[in-house]
Amino acid sequence: RLGFSPWKLITRASDRRRHRDRPRNRANPMLTISARGSDGDESPPPADRILAASAYFLPLLDGIQYGRFFFIQFPEAQKVLEPIYPLLRIYSSTPFASVLLFFGLYFLCVRNPNVNRYVRFNTMQAIVLDVLLILPGLVDSSFHPKGGIGLEALIVFYNTVFLYLVVCFFIGSGSCLLGKVPRLPLVADAADAQVCLVLFLKLFCFHFLLNGS
């Protein structure tokens, strides 16, 4: 007897099929993914984490003004942002602080090959997020309803912009401090592509604000 058994072949084929079809654990690309440092470490060094997290202050400081209606409706929410009020006063009292910080981050960090890619990506995400504030900025300068449905729509729009910025700030900075790479909705793909158009958009916005009535 040769000892051949067709049942053994069927069992082995079934085991190989189950092993091949076994689901693999994959990170969710929409929020955060694991990161590696520039030297192949499992996570970026603490200095890079802090630097990457601090970049998200740029869109938060530029967009906190759109929370004015939200703070009127929910005054207790101001306590969450009270720690950054001193920084906000310095930022708002410094001439051209937004433009200087914007271009400083872009040329000194994003375009600097000596900076860790982890820091450059997060800084670029913060810059793209800041550029998105051009839209509410144009609305703020051209649309001034006194009441009715127009004012209600404006309140909803501003609250949405503000909450989106706050959520992105906490996800972005918090993930960086934990050594993760946050992928923020609406901005992550543009940050990956290193979209240089954002510079021209920022220049246009700056020119509009200086020469607008």
PDB file of C-alpha atoms in Angstrom:
ATOM      1  CA  ARG A   1       0.000   0.000   0.000  1.00  0.00           C
ATOM      2  CA  LEU A   2       1.227   3.471  -0.881  1.00  0.00           C
ATOM      3  CA  GLY A   3      -0.530   5.163   2.040  1.00  0.00           C
ATOM      4  CA  PHE A   4      -2.103   7.744  -0.290  1.00  0.00           C
ATOM      5  CA  SER A   5      -5.174   9.478   1.151  1.00  0.00           C
ATOM      6  CA  PRO A   6      -7.153  12.065  -0.843  1.00  0.00           C
ATOM      7  CA  TRP A   7      -8.599  13.416   2.408  1.00  0.00           C
ATOM      8  CA  LYS A   8      -5.138  14.621   3.510  1.00  0.00           C
ATOM      9  CA  LEU A   9      -4.747  16.569   0.275  1.00  0.00           C
ATOM     10  CA  ILE A  10      -8.173  18.159   0.716  1.00  0.00           C
ATOM     11  CA  THR A  11      -7.405  19.097   4.341  1.00  0.00           C
ATOM     12  CA  ARG A  12      -4.048  20.655   3.440  1.00  0.00           C
ATOM     13  CA  ALA A  13      -5.577  22.675   0.590  1.00  0.00           C
ATOM     14  CA  SER A  14      -8.321  23.913   2.914  1.00  0.00           C
ATOM     15  CA  ASP A  15      -5.748  24.987   5.541  1.00  0.00           C
ATOM     16  CA  ARG A  16      -3.731  26.888   2.941  1.00  0.00           C
ATOM     17  CA  ARG A  17      -6.881  28.626   1.694  1.00  0.00           C
ATOM     18  CA  ARG A  18      -7.895  29.696   5.216  1.00  0.00           C
ATOM     19  CA  HIS A  19      -4.394  31.040   5.871  1.00  0.00           C
ATOM     20  CA  ARG A  20      -4.418  32.984   2.593  1.00  0.00           C
ATOM     21  CA  ASP A  21      -7.870  34.490   3.215  1.00  0.00           C
ATOM     22  CA  ARG A  22      -7.158  35.437   6.824  1.00  0.00           C
ATOM     23  CA  PRO A  23      -7.756  39.206   7.231  1.00  0.00           C
ATOM     24  CA  ARG A  24      -4.708  41.309   7.992  1.00  0.00           C
ATOM     25  CA  ASN A  25      -4.586  44.137  10.482  1.00  0.00           C
ATOM     26  CA  ARG A  26      -4.225  47.441   8.710  1.00  0.00           C
ATOM     27  CA  ALA A  27      -4.063  50.979  10.087  1.00  0.00           C
ATOM     28  CA  ASN A  28      -6.892  53.343   9.347  1.00  0.00           C
ATOM     29  CA  PRO A  29      -5.475  55.814   6.784  1.00  0.00           C
ATOM     30  CA  MET A  30      -8.103  58.471   7.499  1.00  0.00           C
ATOM     31  CA  LEU A  31      -6.943  59.571  10.931  1.00  0.00           C
ATOM     32  CA  THR A  32      -3.561  58.330  12.056  1.00  0.00           C
ATOM     33  CA  ILE A  33      -0.914  55.895  10.878  1.00  0.00           C
ATOM     34  CA  SER A  34       2.208  54.681  12.615  1.00  0.00           C
ATOM     35  CA  ALA A  35       5.323  56.686  11.940  1.00  0.00           C
ATOM     36  CA  ARG A  36       9.032  56.046  11.654  1.00  0.00           C
ATOM     37  CA  GLY A  37      11.801  58.466  12.405  1.00  0.00           C
ATOM     38  CA  SER A  38      14.319  59.643   9.868  1.00  0.00           C
ATOM     39  CA  ASP A  39      16.794  56.995  11.005  1.00  0.00           C
ATOM     40  CA  GLY A  40      14.350  54.101  10.724  1.00  0.00           C
ATOM     41  CA  ASP A  41      13.255  54.148  14.365  1.00  0.00           C
ATOM     42  CA  GLU A  42       9.791  53.022  15.322  1.00  0.00           C
ATOM     43  CA  SER A  43       8.746  56.564  16.170  1.00  0.00           C
ATOM     44  CA  PRO A  44      10.112  60.093  15.700  1.00  0.00           C
ATOM     45  CA  PRO A  45      12.267  61.572  18.464  1.00  0.00           C
ATOM     46  CA  PRO A  46      10.559  63.791  21.084  1.00  0.00           C
ATOM     47  CA  ALA A  47      11.973  67.009  19.607  1.00  0.00           C
ATOM     48  CA  ASP A  48      10.442  66.241  16.206  1.00  0.00           C
ATOM     49  CA  ARG A  49       7.127  65.355  17.826  1.00  0.00           C
ATOM     50  CA  ILE A  50       6.944  68.685  19.649  1.00  0.00           C
ATOM     51  CA  LEU A  51       7.985  70.647  16.560  1.00  0.00           C
ATOM     52  CA  ALA A  52       5.411  68.883  14.387  1.00  0.00           C
ATOM     53  CA  ALA A  53       2.664  69.379  16.974  1.00  0.00           C
ATOM     54  CA  SER A  54       3.418  73.095  17.349  1.00  0.00           C
ATOM     55  CA  ALA A  55       2.840  73.679  13.616  1.00  0.00           C
ATOM     56  CA  TYR A  56      -0.902  73.172  14.123  1.00  0.00           C
ATOM     57  CA  PHE A  57      -1.060  76.386  16.145  1.00  0.00           C
ATOM     58  CA  LEU A  58      -0.870  78.338  12.868  1.00  0.00           C
ATOM     59  CA  PRO A  59      -4.382  77.474  11.572  1.00  0.00           C
ATOM     60  CA  LEU A  60      -5.834  77.523  15.090  1.00  0.00           C
ATOM     61  CA  LEU A  61      -4.597  81.044  15.826  1.00  0.00           C
ATOM     62  CA  ASP A  62      -5.710  82.279  12.398  1.00  0.00           C
ATOM     63  CA  GLY A  63      -9.130  80.662  12.651  1.00  0.00           C
ATOM     64  CA  ILE A  64     -10.098  81.138  16.293  1.00  0.00           C
ATOM     65  CA  GLN A  65     -11.947  84.313  15.287  1.00  0.00           C
ATOM     66  CA  TYR A  66     -14.599  82.166  13.616  1.00  0.00           C
ATOM     67  CA  GLY A  67     -15.591  80.811  17.003  1.00  0.00           C
ATOM     68  CA  ARG A  68     -17.111  84.085  18.178  1.00  0.00           C
ATOM     69  CA  PHE A  69     -20.687  82.909  17.694  1.00  0.00           C
ATOM     70  CA  PHE A  70     -19.874  79.516  19.195  1.00  0.00           C
ATOM     71  CA  PHE A  71     -18.451  81.149  22.321  1.00  0.00           C
ATOM     72  CA  ILE A  72     -21.586  83.267  22.673  1.00  0.00           C
ATOM     73  CA  GLN A  73     -23.744  80.164  22.470  1.00  0.00           C
ATOM     74  CA  PHE A  74     -21.455  78.070  24.691  1.00  0.00           C
ATOM     75  CA  PRO A  75     -19.418  80.427  26.914  1.00  0.00           C
ATOM     76  CA  GLU A  76     -18.090  77.561  29.028  1.00  0.00           C
ATOM     77  CA  ALA A  77     -16.182  76.287  25.959  1.00  0.00           C
ATOM     78  CA  GLN A  78     -13.754  79.200  26.312  1.00  0.00           C
ATOM     79  CA  LYS A  79     -12.130  77.445  29.259  1.00  0.00           C
ATOM     80  CA  VAL A  80     -10.738  74.799  26.907  1.00  0.00           C
ATOM     81  CA  LEU A  81      -8.762  77.407  24.943  1.00  0.00           C
ATOM     82  CA  GLU A  82      -7.831  79.678  27.841  1.00  0.00           C
ATOM     83  CA  PRO A  83      -4.223  78.344  28.007  1.00  0.00           C
ATOM     84  CA  ILE A  84      -3.456  79.745  24.543  1.00  0.00           C
ATOM     85  CA  TYR A  85      -4.960  83.207  25.132  1.00  0.00           C
ATOM     86  CA  PRO A  86      -1.585  84.805  26.033  1.00  0.00           C
ATOM     87  CA  LEU A  87      -0.106  83.383  22.822  1.00  0.00           C
ATOM     88  CA  LEU A  88      -3.135  84.629  20.902  1.00  0.00           C
ATOM     89  CA  ARG A  89      -2.709  88.180  22.245  1.00  0.00           C
ATOM     90  CA  ILE A  90       0.940  88.266  21.184  1.00  0.00           C
ATOM     91  CA  TYR A  91       0.084  86.779  17.799  1.00  0.00           C
ATOM     92  CA  SER A  92      -2.775  89.195  17.085  1.00  0.00           C
ATOM     93  CA  SER A  93      -0.766  92.262  18.180  1.00  0.00           C
ATOM     94  CA  THR A  94       2.243  91.467  15.956  1.00  0.00           C
ATOM     95  CA  PRO A  95       1.988  93.037  12.477  1.00  0.00           C
ATOM     96  CA  PHE A  96       1.870  90.490   9.640  1.00  0.00           C
ATOM     97  CA  ALA A  97       2.404  87.635  12.106  1.00  0.00           C
ATOM     98  CA  SER A  98       0.259  85.238  10.080  1.00  0.00           C
ATOM     99  CA  VAL A  99       2.090  85.830   6.796  1.00  0.00           C
ATOM    100  CA  LEU A 100       5.534  85.757   8.415  1.00  0.00           C
ATOM    101  CA  LEU A 101       4.793  82.526  10.266  1.00  0.00           C
ATOM    102  CA  PHE A 102       3.233  80.989   7.156  1.00  0.00           C
ATOM    103  CA  PHE A 103       6.248  81.597   4.918  1.00  0.00           C
ATOM    104  CA  GLY A 104       8.664  80.872   7.744  1.00  0.00           C
ATOM    105  CA  LEU A 105       7.200  77.417   8.261  1.00  0.00           C
ATOM    106  CA  TYR A 106       7.065  76.737   4.545  1.00  0.00           C
ATOM    107  CA  PHE A 107      10.618  77.757   3.592  1.00  0.00           C
ATOM    108  CA  LEU A 108      12.449  76.919   6.810  1.00  0.00           C
ATOM    109  CA  CYS A 109      10.670  73.641   7.498  1.00  0.00           C
ATOM    110  CA  VAL A 110       8.687  72.183   4.591  1.00  0.00           C
ATOM    111  CA  ARG A 111      11.268  73.042   1.913  1.00  0.00           C
ATOM    112  CA  ASN A 112      14.249  72.212   4.104  1.00  0.00           C
ATOM    113  CA  PRO A 113      15.592  68.729   3.265  1.00  0.00           C
ATOM    114  CA  ASN A 114      17.529  68.656   6.535  1.00  0.00           C
ATOM    115  CA  VAL A 115      14.269  68.566   8.509  1.00  0.00           C
ATOM    116  CA  ASN A 116      12.730  65.193   9.284  1.00  0.00           C
ATOM    117  CA  ARG A 117      10.033  64.255   6.759  1.00  0.00           C
ATOM    118  CA  TYR A 118       7.692  63.598   9.675  1.00  0.00           C
ATOM    119  CA  VAL A 119       7.949  67.265  10.685  1.00  0.00           C
ATOM    120  CA  ARG A 120       7.717  68.497   7.093  1.00  0.00           C
ATOM    121  CA  PHE A 121       4.544  66.535   6.391  1.00  0.00           C
ATOM    122  CA  ASN A 122       2.746  67.750   9.508  1.00  0.00           C
ATOM    123  CA  THR A 123       3.862  71.316   8.889  1.00  0.00           C
ATOM    124  CA  MET A 124       2.548  71.094   5.336  1.00  0.00           C
ATOM    125  CA  GLN A 125      -0.768  69.800   6.629  1.00  0.00           C
ATOM    126  CA  ALA A 126      -1.010  72.782   8.969  1.00  0.00           C
ATOM    127  CA  ILE A 127      -0.182  75.148   6.097  1.00  0.00           C
ATOM    128  CA  VAL A 128      -2.828  73.668   3.800  1.00  0.00           C
ATOM    129  CA  LEU A 129      -5.335  73.849   6.641  1.00  0.00           C
ATOM    130  CA  ASP A 130      -4.430  77.513   7.098  1.00  0.00           C
ATOM    131  CA  VAL A 131      -4.940  78.164   3.379  1.00  0.00           C
ATOM    132  CA  LEU A 132      -8.458  76.760   3.608  1.00  0.00           C
ATOM    133  CA  LEU A 133      -9.248  79.724   5.851  1.00  0.00           C
ATOM    134  CA  ILE A 134      -9.196  81.914   2.739  1.00  0.00           C
ATOM    135  CA  LEU A 135     -12.800  80.925   2.055  1.00  0.00           C
ATOM    136  CA  PRO A 136     -14.262  82.022   5.418  1.00  0.00           C
ATOM    137  CA  GLY A 137     -11.991  85.080   5.225  1.00  0.00           C
ATOM    138  CA  LEU A 138     -13.595  86.133   1.945  1.00  0.00           C
ATOM    139  CA  VAL A 139     -17.046  85.489   3.402  1.00  0.00           C
ATOM    140  CA  ASP A 140     -16.184  87.550   6.468  1.00  0.00           C
ATOM    141  CA  SER A 141     -15.073  90.515   4.385  1.00  0.00           C
ATOM    142  CA  SER A 142     -17.972  90.521   1.926  1.00  0.00           C
ATOM    143  CA  PHE A 143     -21.038  89.133   3.700  1.00  0.00           C
ATOM    144  CA  HIS A 144     -22.512  91.078   6.625  1.00  0.00           C
ATOM    145  CA  PRO A 145     -26.128  90.069   7.243  1.00  0.00           C
ATOM    146  CA  LYS A 146     -27.970  91.976   9.951  1.00  0.00           C
ATOM    147  CA  GLY A 147     -30.401  89.222  10.776  1.00  0.00           C
ATOM    148  CA  GLY A 148     -32.782  86.623   9.427  1.00  0.00           C
ATOM    149  CA  ILE A 149     -31.799  83.480   7.580  1.00  0.00           C
ATOM    150  CA  GLY A 150     -28.607  85.093   6.295  1.00  0.00           C
ATOM    151  CA  LEU A 151     -27.261  85.589   9.820  1.00  0.00           C
ATOM    152  CA  GLU A 152     -28.326  82.078  10.824  1.00  0.00           C
ATOM    153  CA  ALA A 153     -26.506  80.611   7.831  1.00  0.00           C
ATOM    154  CA  LEU A 154     -23.420  82.643   8.686  1.00  0.00           C
ATOM    155  CA  ILE A 155     -23.465  81.406  12.294  1.00  0.00           C
ATOM    156  CA  VAL A 156     -23.722  77.782  11.155  1.00  0.00           C
ATOM    157  CA  PHE A 157     -20.903  78.305   8.665  1.00  0.00           C
ATOM    158  CA  TYR A 158     -18.585  79.934  11.204  1.00  0.00           C
ATOM    159  CA  ASN A 159     -19.344  77.308  13.845  1.00  0.00           C
ATOM    160  CA  THR A 160     -18.567  74.538  11.347  1.00  0.00           C
ATOM    161  CA  VAL A 161     -15.260  76.135  10.371  1.00  0.00           C
ATOM    162  CA  PHE A 162     -14.281  76.693  13.990  1.00  0.00           C
ATOM    163  CA  LEU A 163     -15.148  73.182  15.160  1.00  0.00           C
ATOM    164  CA  TYR A 164     -13.328  71.660  12.192  1.00  0.00           C
ATOM    165  CA  LEU A 165     -10.214  73.644  13.075  1.00  0.00           C
ATOM    166  CA  VAL A 166     -10.385  72.682  16.739  1.00  0.00           C
ATOM    167  CA  VAL A 167     -10.857  68.995  15.937  1.00  0.00           C
ATOM    168  CA  CYS A 168      -7.973  69.084  13.452  1.00  0.00           C
ATOM    169  CA  PHE A 169      -5.789  70.850  16.009  1.00  0.00           C
ATOM    170  CA  PHE A 170      -6.372  68.272  18.736  1.00  0.00           C
ATOM    171  CA  ILE A 171      -6.080  65.304  16.353  1.00  0.00           C
ATOM    172  CA  GLY A 172      -3.012  66.726  14.658  1.00  0.00           C
ATOM    173  CA  SER A 173      -1.058  67.924  17.668  1.00  0.00           C
ATOM    174  CA  GLY A 174      -2.165  65.035  19.875  1.00  0.00           C
ATOM    175  CA  SER A 175      -1.156  62.432  17.295  1.00  0.00           C
ATOM    176  CA  CYS A 176       2.222  64.104  16.832  1.00  0.00           C
ATOM    177  CA  LEU A 177       2.923  64.060  20.560  1.00  0.00           C
ATOM    178  CA  LEU A 178       2.139  60.327  20.511  1.00  0.00           C
ATOM    179  CA  GLY A 179       4.463  59.735  17.572  1.00  0.00           C
ATOM    180  CA  LYS A 180       1.703  59.054  15.061  1.00  0.00           C
ATOM    181  CA  VAL A 181       1.119  60.618  11.653  1.00  0.00           C
ATOM    182  CA  PRO A 182      -2.319  62.255  11.513  1.00  0.00           C
ATOM    183  CA  ARG A 183      -4.022  62.310   8.143  1.00  0.00           C
ATOM    184  CA  LEU A 184      -6.565  65.088   8.343  1.00  0.00           C
ATOM    185  CA  PRO A 185      -9.590  65.083   6.029  1.00  0.00           C
ATOM    186  CA  LEU A 186      -9.435  67.574   3.127  1.00  0.00           C
ATOM    187  CA  VAL A 187      -5.745  68.390   3.649  1.00  0.00           C
ATOM    188  CA  ALA A 188      -3.704  65.156   3.904  1.00  0.00           C
ATOM    189  CA  ASP A 189      -3.555  64.407   0.167  1.00  0.00           C
ATOM    190  CA  ALA A 190      -2.574  67.995  -0.638  1.00  0.00           C
ATOM    191  CA  ALA A 191       0.138  67.870   2.011  1.00  0.00           C
ATOM    192  CA  ASP A 192       1.454  64.608   0.535  1.00  0.00           C
ATOM    193  CA  ALA A 193       1.673  66.231  -2.892  1.00  0.00           C
ATOM    194  CA  GLN A 194       3.528  69.301  -1.537  1.00  0.00           C
ATOM    195  CA  VAL A 195       1.113  71.602  -3.341  1.00  0.00           C
ATOM    196  CA  CYS A 196       3.015  74.801  -4.132  1.00  0.00           C
ATOM    197  CA  LEU A 197      -0.191  76.501  -5.231  1.00  0.00           C
ATOM    198  CA  VAL A 198      -0.875  77.274  -1.582  1.00  0.00           C
ATOM    199  CA  LEU A 199       1.793  79.973  -1.725  1.00  0.00           C
ATOM    200  CA  PHE A 200       0.021  81.788  -4.523  1.00  0.00           C
ATOM    201  CA  LEU A 201      -3.297  81.462  -2.716  1.00  0.00           C
ATOM    202  CA  LYS A 202      -1.799  82.947   0.420  1.00  0.00           C
ATOM    203  CA  LEU A 203      -0.248  85.792  -1.573  1.00  0.00           C
ATOM    204  CA  PHE A 204      -3.597  86.462  -3.201  1.00  0.00           C
ATOM    205  CA  CYS A 205      -5.329  86.521   0.160  1.00  0.00           C
ATOM    206  CA  PHE A 206      -2.681  88.837   1.585  1.00  0.00           C
ATOM    207  CA  HIS A 207      -2.992  91.182  -1.412  1.00  0.00           C
ATOM    208  CA  PHE A 208      -6.784  91.124  -1.128  1.00  0.00           C
ATOM    209  CA  LEU A 209      -6.743  92.025   2.556  1.00  0.00           C
ATOM    210  CA  LEU A 210      -4.298  94.881   2.006  1.00  0.00           C
ATOM    211  CA  ASN A 211      -6.053  96.426  -0.977  1.00  0.00           C
ATOM    212  CA  GLY A 212      -9.651  95.448  -0.286  1.00  0.00           C
ATOM    213  CA  SER A 213     -12.128  98.018   0.872  1.00  0.00           C
TER     214      SER A 213
END
